[in-house]
PDB file of C-alpha atoms in Angstrom:
ATOM      1  CA  MET A1130     -12.305 -51.907 165.461  1.00  0.00           C
ATOM      2  CA  ALA A1131     -15.407 -53.337 163.787  1.00  0.00           C
ATOM      3  CA  GLU A1132     -18.639 -51.530 164.640  1.00  0.00           C
ATOM      4  CA  SER A1133     -20.103 -54.841 165.861  1.00  0.00           C
ATOM      5  CA  GLU A1134     -17.621 -54.690 168.751  1.00  0.00           C
ATOM      6  CA  PHE A1135     -19.147 -51.456 170.049  1.00  0.00           C
ATOM      7  CA  LEU A1136     -22.077 -51.192 172.430  1.00  0.00           C
ATOM      8  CA  ILE A1137     -22.734 -47.797 170.838  1.00  0.00           C
ATOM      9  CA  PRO A1138     -20.854 -47.400 167.526  1.00  0.00           C
ATOM     10  CA  PRO A1139     -19.084 -44.126 166.700  1.00  0.00           C
ATOM     11  CA  LEU A1140     -21.026 -41.543 164.741  1.00  0.00           C
ATOM     12  CA  ARG A1141     -18.649 -41.046 161.800  1.00  0.00           C
ATOM     13  CA  PRO A1142     -17.966 -37.684 160.103  1.00  0.00           C
ATOM     14  CA  GLY A1143     -20.615 -36.996 157.500  1.00  0.00           C
ATOM     15  CA  ALA A1144     -23.297 -38.943 159.392  1.00  0.00           C
ATOM     16  CA  GLY A1145     -26.811 -37.558 159.137  1.00  0.00           C
ATOM     17  CA  ILE A1146     -28.551 -36.329 162.283  1.00  0.00           C
ATOM     18  CA  ALA A1147     -32.300 -35.718 162.433  1.00  0.00           C
ATOM     19  CA  VAL A1148     -33.192 -32.981 164.920  1.00  0.00           C
ATOM     20  CA  ILE A1149     -36.700 -33.342 166.331  1.00  0.00           C
ATOM     21  CA  ALA A1150     -38.769 -31.487 168.922  1.00  0.00           C
ATOM     22  CA  PRO A1151     -40.954 -34.202 170.474  1.00  0.00           C
ATOM     23  CA  ALA A1152     -41.603 -32.151 173.619  1.00  0.00           C
ATOM     24  CA  GLY A1153     -41.473 -28.373 174.177  1.00  0.00           C
ATOM     25  CA  PRO A1154     -40.635 -25.481 171.829  1.00  0.00           C
ATOM     26  CA  PRO A1155     -37.253 -23.728 171.759  1.00  0.00           C
ATOM     27  CA  LYS A1156     -36.895 -20.314 173.286  1.00  0.00           C
ATOM     28  CA  PRO A1157     -36.404 -17.419 170.832  1.00  0.00           C
ATOM     29  CA  GLY A1158     -32.987 -17.465 169.183  1.00  0.00           C
ATOM     30  CA  ARG A1159     -32.113 -20.985 170.282  1.00  0.00           C
ATOM     31  CA  LEU A1160     -33.093 -22.715 167.026  1.00  0.00           C
ATOM     32  CA  ASP A1161     -31.058 -20.739 164.493  1.00  0.00           C
ATOM     33  CA  PRO A1162     -27.539 -21.968 165.418  1.00  0.00           C
ATOM     34  CA  VAL A1163     -28.341 -25.686 165.707  1.00  0.00           C
ATOM     35  CA  GLU A1164     -27.612 -26.828 162.162  1.00  0.00           C
ATOM     36  CA  GLY A1165     -24.404 -24.787 162.114  1.00  0.00           C
ATOM     37  CA  TRP A1166     -23.217 -26.297 165.380  1.00  0.00           C
ATOM     38  CA  LEU A1167     -23.674 -29.796 163.973  1.00  0.00           C
ATOM     39  CA  ARG A1168     -21.984 -28.942 160.672  1.00  0.00           C
ATOM     40  CA  GLU A1169     -19.009 -27.533 162.587  1.00  0.00           C
ATOM     41  CA  ARG A1170     -18.674 -30.942 164.250  1.00  0.00           C
ATOM     42  CA  GLY A1171     -18.640 -32.677 160.875  1.00  0.00           C
ATOM     43  CA  TYR A1172     -22.215 -33.933 160.661  1.00  0.00           C
ATOM     44  CA  ARG A1173     -25.072 -33.452 158.222  1.00  0.00           C
ATOM     45  CA  ALA A1174     -28.058 -32.021 160.052  1.00  0.00           C
ATOM     46  CA  GLN A1175     -31.719 -31.560 159.239  1.00  0.00           C
ATOM     47  CA  LEU A1176     -34.278 -29.889 161.476  1.00  0.00           C
ATOM     48  CA  LEU A1177     -37.606 -31.650 161.053  1.00  0.00           C
ATOM     49  CA  PRO A1178     -40.956 -29.760 161.048  1.00  0.00           C
ATOM     50  CA  SER A1179     -41.661 -30.125 164.773  1.00  0.00           C
ATOM     51  CA  CYS A1180     -38.722 -27.807 165.461  1.00  0.00           C
ATOM     52  CA  PHE A1181     -40.546 -24.937 163.745  1.00  0.00           C
ATOM     53  CA  GLY A1182     -43.845 -25.161 165.615  1.00  0.00           C
ATOM     54  CA  SER A1183     -47.273 -24.504 164.194  1.00  0.00           C
ATOM     55  CA  ALA A1184     -48.243 -21.545 162.027  1.00  0.00           C
ATOM     56  CA  GLN A1185     -51.710 -21.631 163.588  1.00  0.00           C
ATOM     57  CA  GLY A1186     -50.387 -21.668 167.136  1.00  0.00           C
ATOM     58  CA  LEU A1187     -51.361 -24.154 169.825  1.00  0.00           C
ATOM     59  CA  GLY A1188     -53.387 -21.947 172.151  1.00  0.00           C
ATOM     60  CA  PRO A1189     -53.432 -23.352 175.692  1.00  0.00           C
ATOM     61  CA  LEU A1190     -51.191 -26.213 174.523  1.00  0.00           C
ATOM     62  CA  ASP A1191     -48.358 -23.858 173.651  1.00  0.00           C
ATOM     63  CA  PHE A1192     -46.092 -25.835 175.989  1.00  0.00           C
ATOM     64  CA  LEU A1193     -45.825 -28.262 173.048  1.00  0.00           C
ATOM     65  CA  ALA A1194     -43.382 -27.620 170.205  1.00  0.00           C
ATOM     66  CA  ALA A1195     -45.981 -28.602 167.574  1.00  0.00           C
ATOM     67  CA  PRO A1196     -49.238 -30.568 167.337  1.00  0.00           C
ATOM     68  CA  ASP A1197     -49.079 -34.212 168.380  1.00  0.00           C
ATOM     69  CA  ALA A1198     -49.437 -35.407 164.781  1.00  0.00           C
ATOM     70  CA  VAL A1199     -46.434 -33.359 163.640  1.00  0.00           C
ATOM     71  CA  ARG A1200     -44.224 -34.427 166.523  1.00  0.00           C
ATOM     72  CA  LEU A1201     -45.232 -38.066 166.083  1.00  0.00           C
ATOM     73  CA  ALA A1202     -44.568 -37.961 162.338  1.00  0.00           C
ATOM     74  CA  ASP A1203     -41.109 -36.547 163.010  1.00  0.00           C
ATOM     75  CA  VAL A1204     -40.291 -39.401 165.402  1.00  0.00           C
ATOM     76  CA  HIS A1205     -41.217 -41.886 162.682  1.00  0.00           C
ATOM     77  CA  THR A1206     -39.338 -39.987 159.967  1.00  0.00           C
ATOM     78  CA  ALA A1207     -36.214 -39.620 162.084  1.00  0.00           C
ATOM     79  CA  PHE A1208     -36.030 -43.319 162.899  1.00  0.00           C
ATOM     80  CA  GLY A1209     -37.381 -44.598 159.587  1.00  0.00           C
ATOM     81  CA  ASP A1210     -35.565 -42.493 156.980  1.00  0.00           C
ATOM     82  CA  PRO A1211     -32.229 -44.117 156.025  1.00  0.00           C
ATOM     83  CA  GLN A1212     -30.562 -40.748 155.400  1.00  0.00           C
ATOM     84  CA  PHE A1213     -30.425 -40.266 159.182  1.00  0.00           C
ATOM     85  CA  ASP A1214     -27.915 -42.094 161.358  1.00  0.00           C
ATOM     86  CA  ALA A1215     -28.899 -40.598 164.717  1.00  0.00           C
ATOM     87  CA  VAL A1216     -31.827 -38.750 166.297  1.00  0.00           C
ATOM     88  CA  LEU A1217     -31.213 -35.645 168.400  1.00  0.00           C
ATOM     89  CA  ALA A1218     -33.861 -34.004 170.547  1.00  0.00           C
ATOM     90  CA  LEU A1219     -33.933 -30.235 170.284  1.00  0.00           C
ATOM     91  CA  ARG A1220     -34.902 -29.842 173.943  1.00  0.00           C
ATOM     92  CA  GLY A1221     -37.044 -31.387 176.658  1.00  0.00           C
ATOM     93  CA  GLY A1222     -40.002 -29.737 178.337  1.00  0.00           C
ATOM     94  CA  SER A1223     -43.254 -31.673 178.153  1.00  0.00           C
ATOM     95  CA  GLY A1224     -45.167 -33.675 175.585  1.00  0.00           C
ATOM     96  CA  CYS A1225     -43.299 -36.893 174.777  1.00  0.00           C
ATOM     97  CA  ILE A1226     -45.632 -39.033 176.853  1.00  0.00           C
ATOM     98  CA  ARG A1227     -48.600 -37.862 174.738  1.00  0.00           C
ATOM     99  CA  LEU A1228     -47.020 -39.675 171.775  1.00  0.00           C
ATOM    100  CA  MET A1229     -46.306 -43.048 173.369  1.00  0.00           C
ATOM    101  CA  ASP A1230     -49.393 -44.968 172.259  1.00  0.00           C
ATOM    102  CA  GLY A1231     -49.036 -43.654 168.700  1.00  0.00           C
ATOM    103  CA  ILE A1232     -45.402 -44.610 168.163  1.00  0.00           C
ATOM    104  CA  ASP A1233     -44.688 -47.506 165.813  1.00  0.00           C
ATOM    105  CA  LEU A1234     -42.846 -49.750 168.243  1.00  0.00           C
ATOM    106  CA  GLY A1235     -41.918 -52.152 165.459  1.00  0.00           C
ATOM    107  CA  LEU A1236     -40.129 -49.356 163.622  1.00  0.00           C
ATOM    108  CA  LEU A1237     -38.190 -48.348 166.719  1.00  0.00           C
ATOM    109  CA  ALA A1238     -37.277 -51.950 167.452  1.00  0.00           C
ATOM    110  CA  HIS A1239     -35.779 -52.478 164.003  1.00  0.00           C
ATOM    111  CA  THR A1240     -33.363 -49.571 163.889  1.00  0.00           C
ATOM    112  CA  ARG A1241     -30.401 -49.051 166.188  1.00  0.00           C
ATOM    113  CA  LYS A1242     -30.102 -45.332 165.492  1.00  0.00           C
ATOM    114  CA  LEU A1243     -28.870 -43.513 168.547  1.00  0.00           C
ATOM    115  CA  LEU A1244     -31.412 -41.346 170.376  1.00  0.00           C
ATOM    116  CA  ILE A1245     -29.767 -38.370 172.109  1.00  0.00           C
ATOM    117  CA  GLY A1246     -31.457 -36.223 174.747  1.00  0.00           C
ATOM    118  CA  TYR A1247     -32.692 -36.170 178.326  1.00  0.00           C
ATOM    119  CA  SER A1248     -35.407 -34.789 180.621  1.00  0.00           C
ATOM    120  CA  ASP A1249     -38.800 -35.389 178.938  1.00  0.00           C
ATOM    121  CA  LEU A1250     -36.987 -37.741 176.545  1.00  0.00           C
ATOM    122  CA  THR A1251     -36.803 -40.243 179.421  1.00  0.00           C
ATOM    123  CA  VAL A1252     -39.992 -41.897 178.172  1.00  0.00           C
ATOM    124  CA  LEU A1253     -38.538 -42.345 174.676  1.00  0.00           C
ATOM    125  CA  HIS A1254     -35.345 -43.756 176.189  1.00  0.00           C
ATOM    126  CA  ALA A1255     -37.592 -46.269 177.928  1.00  0.00           C
ATOM    127  CA  LEU A1256     -38.883 -47.484 174.550  1.00  0.00           C
ATOM    128  CA  ARG A1257     -35.318 -47.973 173.345  1.00  0.00           C
ATOM    129  CA  THR A1258     -34.466 -49.889 176.509  1.00  0.00           C
ATOM    130  CA  GLN A1259     -37.512 -52.110 176.047  1.00  0.00           C
ATOM    131  CA  ALA A1260     -36.264 -52.885 172.536  1.00  0.00           C
ATOM    132  CA  ASP A1261     -32.781 -53.681 173.940  1.00  0.00           C
ATOM    133  CA  ILE A1262     -31.263 -50.742 172.054  1.00  0.00           C
ATOM    134  CA  PRO A1263     -28.883 -48.266 173.741  1.00  0.00           C
ATOM    135  CA  SER A1264     -29.593 -44.547 173.852  1.00  0.00           C
ATOM    136  CA  LEU A1265     -27.810 -41.525 175.249  1.00  0.00           C
ATOM    137  CA  HIS A1266     -28.845 -39.245 178.101  1.00  0.00           C
ATOM    138  CA  ALA A1267     -26.956 -36.118 177.035  1.00  0.00           C
ATOM    139  CA  PRO A1268     -27.112 -32.323 176.545  1.00  0.00           C
ATOM    140  CA  MET A1269     -29.470 -30.957 173.889  1.00  0.00           C
ATOM    141  CA  PRO A1270     -28.875 -27.984 171.583  1.00  0.00           C
ATOM    142  CA  ALA A1271     -31.751 -25.659 172.473  1.00  0.00           C
ATOM    143  CA  SER A1272     -31.406 -26.093 176.217  1.00  0.00           C
ATOM    144  CA  ASP A1273     -27.682 -26.629 176.772  1.00  0.00           C
ATOM    145  CA  TRP A1274     -25.288 -26.030 173.883  1.00  0.00           C
ATOM    146  CA  GLY A1275     -23.765 -22.573 173.814  1.00  0.00           C
ATOM    147  CA  MET A1276     -25.013 -21.705 177.286  1.00  0.00           C
ATOM    148  CA  PRO A1277     -22.564 -20.294 179.867  1.00  0.00           C
ATOM    149  CA  GLY A1278     -20.494 -23.078 181.381  1.00  0.00           C
ATOM    150  CA  SER A1279     -21.794 -25.719 178.960  1.00  0.00           C
ATOM    151  CA  ASP A1280     -18.726 -26.170 176.742  1.00  0.00           C
ATOM    152  CA  ALA A1281     -17.246 -29.041 178.756  1.00  0.00           C
ATOM    153  CA  ASP A1282     -20.501 -31.022 178.614  1.00  0.00           C
ATOM    154  CA  THR A1283     -21.022 -30.358 174.894  1.00  0.00           C
ATOM    155  CA  ASN A1284     -17.428 -31.277 174.076  1.00  0.00           C
ATOM    156  CA  ALA A1285     -17.755 -34.467 176.136  1.00  0.00           C
ATOM    157  CA  LEU A1286     -20.848 -35.402 174.140  1.00  0.00           C
ATOM    158  CA  PHE A1287     -19.201 -34.923 170.760  1.00  0.00           C
ATOM    159  CA  ALA A1288     -16.030 -36.687 171.884  1.00  0.00           C
ATOM    160  CA  ARG A1289     -18.098 -39.715 172.834  1.00  0.00           C
ATOM    161  CA  LEU A1290     -20.135 -39.601 169.639  1.00  0.00           C
ATOM    162  CA  ALA A1291     -16.854 -39.714 167.728  1.00  0.00           C
ATOM    163  CA  SER A1292     -15.319 -42.529 169.769  1.00  0.00           C
ATOM    164  CA  GLY A1293     -18.352 -44.670 170.518  1.00  0.00           C
ATOM    165  CA  TRP A1294     -18.739 -46.863 173.583  1.00  0.00           C
ATOM    166  CA  LYS A1295     -17.501 -50.402 174.095  1.00  0.00           C
ATOM    167  CA  ALA A1296     -17.400 -52.901 176.946  1.00  0.00           C
ATOM    168  CA  GLY A1297     -14.792 -51.948 179.518  1.00  0.00           C
ATOM    169  CA  ASP A1298     -15.104 -48.198 178.901  1.00  0.00           C
ATOM    170  CA  LEU A1299     -15.183 -46.013 181.984  1.00  0.00           C
ATOM    171  CA  VAL A1300     -18.312 -43.873 181.751  1.00  0.00           C
ATOM    172  CA  GLY A1301     -17.174 -41.495 184.446  1.00  0.00           C
ATOM    173  CA  GLN A1302     -16.529 -41.001 188.135  1.00  0.00           C
ATOM    174  CA  ALA A1303     -18.407 -39.320 190.959  1.00  0.00           C
ATOM    175  CA  ALA A1304     -16.762 -37.554 193.870  1.00  0.00           C
ATOM    176  CA  PRO A1305     -17.303 -39.033 197.355  1.00  0.00           C
ATOM    177  CA  HIS A1306     -20.828 -38.232 198.545  1.00  0.00           C
ATOM    178  CA  LEU A1307     -22.506 -38.565 201.938  1.00  0.00           C
ATOM    179  CA  LEU A1308     -25.518 -40.279 200.365  1.00  0.00           C
ATOM    180  CA  SER A1309     -23.466 -43.043 198.720  1.00  0.00           C
ATOM    181  CA  HIS A1310     -23.362 -46.412 200.414  1.00  0.00           C
ATOM    182  CA  GLY A1311     -22.715 -50.072 199.681  1.00  0.00           C
ATOM    183  CA  GLY A1312     -20.235 -51.791 197.405  1.00  0.00           C
ATOM    184  CA  ALA A1313     -20.615 -52.775 193.769  1.00  0.00           C
ATOM    185  CA  ALA A1314     -23.603 -53.584 191.583  1.00  0.00           C
ATOM    186  CA  ARG A1315     -24.054 -54.680 188.004  1.00  0.00           C
ATOM    187  CA  GLY A1316     -27.091 -54.430 185.738  1.00  0.00           C
ATOM    188  CA  ARG A1317     -28.700 -52.752 182.772  1.00  0.00           C
ATOM    189  CA  LEU A1318     -28.666 -48.974 183.167  1.00  0.00           C
ATOM    190  CA  ILE A1319     -32.156 -47.506 182.922  1.00  0.00           C
ATOM    191  CA  GLY A1320     -34.023 -44.375 183.983  1.00  0.00           C
ATOM    192  CA  GLY A1321     -33.415 -40.666 183.576  1.00  0.00           C
ATOM    193  CA  ASN A1322     -35.684 -37.920 184.850  1.00  0.00           C
ATOM    194  CA  LEU A1323     -37.374 -39.050 188.056  1.00  0.00           C
ATOM    195  CA  ALA A1324     -40.753 -37.444 187.345  1.00  0.00           C
ATOM    196  CA  MET A1325     -40.940 -38.925 183.854  1.00  0.00           C
ATOM    197  CA  PHE A1326     -39.834 -42.362 185.016  1.00  0.00           C
ATOM    198  CA  CYS A1327     -42.569 -42.304 187.665  1.00  0.00           C
ATOM    199  CA  ALA A1328     -45.054 -41.267 184.967  1.00  0.00           C
ATOM    200  CA  LEU A1329     -44.413 -44.613 183.251  1.00  0.00           C
ATOM    201  CA  LEU A1330     -45.570 -46.636 186.265  1.00  0.00           C
ATOM    202  CA  GLY A1331     -48.776 -48.473 185.418  1.00  0.00           C
ATOM    203  CA  THR A1332     -48.205 -48.115 181.669  1.00  0.00           C
ATOM    204  CA  PRO A1333     -46.893 -50.743 179.209  1.00  0.00           C
ATOM    205  CA  TYR A1334     -43.802 -48.598 178.614  1.00  0.00           C
ATOM    206  CA  LEU A1335     -41.959 -49.022 181.908  1.00  0.00           C
ATOM    207  CA  PRO A1336     -38.732 -50.956 181.250  1.00  0.00           C
ATOM    208  CA  ALA A1337     -38.118 -54.168 183.171  1.00  0.00           C
ATOM    209  CA  VAL A1338     -36.577 -53.072 186.453  1.00  0.00           C
ATOM    210  CA  ASP A1339     -35.441 -56.321 188.057  1.00  0.00           C
ATOM    211  CA  GLY A1340     -31.681 -56.387 188.569  1.00  0.00           C
ATOM    212  CA  THR A1341     -31.102 -53.030 186.861  1.00  0.00           C
ATOM    213  CA  LEU A1342     -29.110 -49.949 187.767  1.00  0.00           C
ATOM    214  CA  LEU A1343     -31.644 -47.119 188.028  1.00  0.00           C
ATOM    215  CA  PHE A1344     -30.437 -43.584 187.284  1.00  0.00           C
ATOM    216  CA  ILE A1345     -32.507 -40.659 188.587  1.00  0.00           C
ATOM    217  CA  GLU A1346     -32.223 -36.863 188.353  1.00  0.00           C
ATOM    218  CA  ASP A1347     -34.633 -33.935 188.255  1.00  0.00           C
ATOM    219  CA  ILE A1348     -35.152 -30.186 188.078  1.00  0.00           C
ATOM    220  CA  SER A1349     -37.508 -27.739 189.804  1.00  0.00           C
ATOM    221  CA  GLU A1350     -38.998 -30.409 192.034  1.00  0.00           C
ATOM    222  CA  GLU A1351     -39.477 -29.314 195.637  1.00  0.00           C
ATOM    223  CA  PRO A1352     -38.452 -31.782 198.361  1.00  0.00           C
ATOM    224  CA  TYR A1353     -42.036 -32.870 199.096  1.00  0.00           C
ATOM    225  CA  ARG A1354     -42.481 -33.850 195.449  1.00  0.00           C
ATOM    226  CA  VAL A1355     -39.215 -35.807 195.383  1.00  0.00           C
ATOM    227  CA  ASP A1356     -40.414 -37.534 198.567  1.00  0.00           C
ATOM    228  CA  ARG A1357     -43.719 -38.407 196.872  1.00  0.00           C
ATOM    229  CA  MET A1358     -42.002 -39.828 193.778  1.00  0.00           C
ATOM    230  CA  LEU A1359     -39.514 -41.913 195.748  1.00  0.00           C
ATOM    231  CA  SER A1360     -42.390 -43.197 197.875  1.00  0.00           C
ATOM    232  CA  GLN A1361     -44.266 -44.081 194.690  1.00  0.00           C
ATOM    233  CA  LEU A1362     -41.294 -46.070 193.410  1.00  0.00           C
ATOM    234  CA  ARG A1363     -41.016 -47.832 196.755  1.00  0.00           C
ATOM    235  CA  LEU A1364     -44.726 -48.664 196.933  1.00  0.00           C
ATOM    236  CA  ALA A1365     -44.653 -49.918 193.327  1.00  0.00           C
ATOM    237  CA  GLY A1366     -41.870 -52.327 194.316  1.00  0.00           C
ATOM    238  CA  VAL A1367     -39.300 -50.753 192.007  1.00  0.00           C
ATOM    239  CA  LEU A1368     -36.744 -49.824 194.662  1.00  0.00           C
ATOM    240  CA  ASN A1369     -36.775 -53.358 196.096  1.00  0.00           C
ATOM    241  CA  ARG A1370     -36.054 -54.919 192.710  1.00  0.00           C
ATOM    242  CA  ILE A1371     -33.172 -52.848 191.347  1.00  0.00           C
ATOM    243  CA  ALA A1372     -29.533 -53.883 191.780  1.00  0.00           C
ATOM    244  CA  GLY A1373     -28.274 -50.361 192.355  1.00  0.00           C
ATOM    245  CA  LEU A1374     -29.279 -46.696 192.327  1.00  0.00           C
ATOM    246  CA  LEU A1375     -27.292 -43.987 190.523  1.00  0.00           C
ATOM    247  CA  VAL A1376     -28.254 -40.492 191.679  1.00  0.00           C
ATOM    248  CA  GLY A1377     -27.581 -37.487 189.450  1.00  0.00           C
ATOM    249  CA  SER A1378     -28.236 -33.806 190.091  1.00  0.00           C
ATOM    250  CA  PHE A1379     -31.397 -32.299 191.563  1.00  0.00           C
ATOM    251  CA  SER A1380     -31.403 -28.623 190.623  1.00  0.00           C
ATOM    252  CA  GLY A1381     -33.648 -25.591 190.243  1.00  0.00           C
ATOM    253  CA  ALA A1382     -35.427 -25.900 193.593  1.00  0.00           C
ATOM    254  CA  GLU A1383     -34.718 -26.300 197.288  1.00  0.00           C
ATOM    255  CA  SER A1384     -32.242 -29.141 197.792  1.00  0.00           C
ATOM    256  CA  PRO A1385     -33.951 -32.507 198.375  1.00  0.00           C
ATOM    257  CA  ASP A1386     -30.879 -33.897 200.174  1.00  0.00           C
ATOM    258  CA  ALA A1387     -32.807 -34.311 203.441  1.00  0.00           C
ATOM    259  CA  VAL A1388     -35.465 -36.333 201.613  1.00  0.00           C
ATOM    260  CA  LEU A1389     -32.823 -38.405 199.834  1.00  0.00           C
ATOM    261  CA  ALA A1390     -31.029 -38.943 203.156  1.00  0.00           C
ATOM    262  CA  ASP A1391     -34.297 -40.308 204.568  1.00  0.00           C
ATOM    263  CA  HIS A1392     -35.075 -42.663 201.673  1.00  0.00           C
ATOM    264  CA  LEU A1393     -31.738 -43.904 200.369  1.00  0.00           C
ATOM    265  CA  PRO A1394     -30.286 -45.581 203.500  1.00  0.00           C
ATOM    266  CA  ARG A1395     -33.350 -47.840 203.585  1.00  0.00           C
ATOM    267  CA  LEU A1396     -32.458 -49.360 200.224  1.00  0.00           C
ATOM    268  CA  ARG A1397     -30.912 -52.793 200.304  1.00  0.00           C
ATOM    269  CA  CYS A1398     -28.942 -52.077 197.139  1.00  0.00           C
ATOM    270  CA  PRO A1399     -25.795 -49.932 196.695  1.00  0.00           C
ATOM    271  CA  VAL A1400     -26.309 -46.216 196.029  1.00  0.00           C
ATOM    272  CA  LEU A1401     -23.851 -44.039 194.113  1.00  0.00           C
ATOM    273  CA  ALA A1402     -24.815 -40.383 194.547  1.00  0.00           C
ATOM    274  CA  GLY A1403     -23.439 -37.183 193.063  1.00  0.00           C
ATOM    275  CA  TRP A1404     -23.264 -38.545 189.527  1.00  0.00           C
ATOM    276  CA  PRO A1405     -22.350 -35.713 187.082  1.00  0.00           C
ATOM    277  CA  SER A1406     -25.450 -35.945 184.876  1.00  0.00           C
ATOM    278  CA  GLY A1407     -28.780 -34.162 184.995  1.00  0.00           C
ATOM    279  CA  HIS A1408     -30.271 -30.748 184.408  1.00  0.00           C
ATOM    280  CA  GLY A1409     -27.442 -28.981 186.196  1.00  0.00           C
ATOM    281  CA  GLN A1410     -23.797 -28.678 185.261  1.00  0.00           C
ATOM    282  CA  PRO A1411     -21.943 -30.877 184.764  1.00  0.00           C
ATOM    283  CA  ASN A1412     -24.219 -32.922 182.538  1.00  0.00           C
ATOM    284  CA  ARG A1413     -21.947 -35.574 181.104  1.00  0.00           C
ATOM    285  CA  PRO A1414     -23.287 -38.044 178.504  1.00  0.00           C
ATOM    286  CA  LEU A1415     -24.613 -41.240 180.058  1.00  0.00           C
ATOM    287  CA  PRO A1416     -25.472 -44.316 177.980  1.00  0.00           C
ATOM    288  CA  LEU A1417     -28.770 -45.983 178.847  1.00  0.00           C
ATOM    289  CA  GLY A1418     -29.986 -49.478 178.036  1.00  0.00           C
ATOM    290  CA  VAL A1419     -26.485 -50.968 178.372  1.00  0.00           C
ATOM    291  CA  MET A1420     -24.953 -53.264 180.961  1.00  0.00           C
ATOM    292  CA  ALA A1421     -22.751 -51.448 183.454  1.00  0.00           C
ATOM    293  CA  GLU A1422     -20.975 -52.022 186.737  1.00  0.00           C
ATOM    294  CA  MET A1423     -21.219 -49.443 189.503  1.00  0.00           C
ATOM    295  CA  ASP A1424     -18.425 -49.306 192.100  1.00  0.00           C
ATOM    296  CA  VAL A1425     -19.509 -47.110 194.996  1.00  0.00           C
ATOM    297  CA  VAL A1426     -16.147 -47.098 196.755  1.00  0.00           C
ATOM    298  CA  ALA A1427     -14.293 -45.947 193.638  1.00  0.00           C
ATOM    299  CA  GLY A1428     -17.233 -43.809 192.482  1.00  0.00           C
ATOM    300  CA  THR A1429     -17.027 -45.289 189.000  1.00  0.00           C
ATOM    301  CA  LEU A1430     -19.399 -46.595 186.359  1.00  0.00           C
ATOM    302  CA  THR A1431     -17.946 -48.983 183.768  1.00  0.00           C
ATOM    303  CA  LEU A1432     -19.663 -50.558 180.761  1.00  0.00           C
ATOM    304  CA  CYS A1433     -19.815 -54.353 180.633  1.00  0.00           C
TER     305      CYS A1433
END
């Protein structure tokens, strides 16, 4: 099959992957195996300078992997250097949004290299969506690969990188969930981490939301904060304009199911809850920026 027939072309053996740390730093011991993991899967890998932090340290900004200038330069190198065929985030954390107004949007709009990551990477996925270029919400090496119980998610990611995605592909299926309601919906799949998506409101970087399928997930957000963010989306008009809502995992804090059960039935659009993507396990790869059809009754998501 010609690569032009794919929504996301396969990443062939020998492809070059740039590993960047546009957000937080890796925990001790989590950086060393990354290149080896990628080589074992048949890819050429290069860790760019942001992965190694700053020799001078960052003081109170040590929640960042490296200074803004280093992380920004790595984003541009990863997308601009022809030796790289895909861009993989080392981990999430915090810091991507600090880079948004410095990113060369023209550069990002003229390369279809696949961006892989999730969590804080939600804001970079939004830039790809704005440029009408697919990206991949998927497990990252320093936060997921090699962790207990993560093999199925990591294997699913590499299987999809090898096969690519085309129209008609089944993305996955969710089990029946009490919060699901409605029938079917079709639209461009956008979103990611709920907190980071809300952080884009009022900025030039929020993707067009009308008629889309919005995916949300989060970690370590107490129910009152989830309530605040969903209220913010409602008051901003987002929840009245989407075609459907896809709800992933909410982990690492008290369950927000009561909050979700209060908000979601008010939506006029279909809701498919319990989707196997997010900070918890499972965290199956989910393409963003592509057209998809959501069938609530069957629990499926299919690319269009």
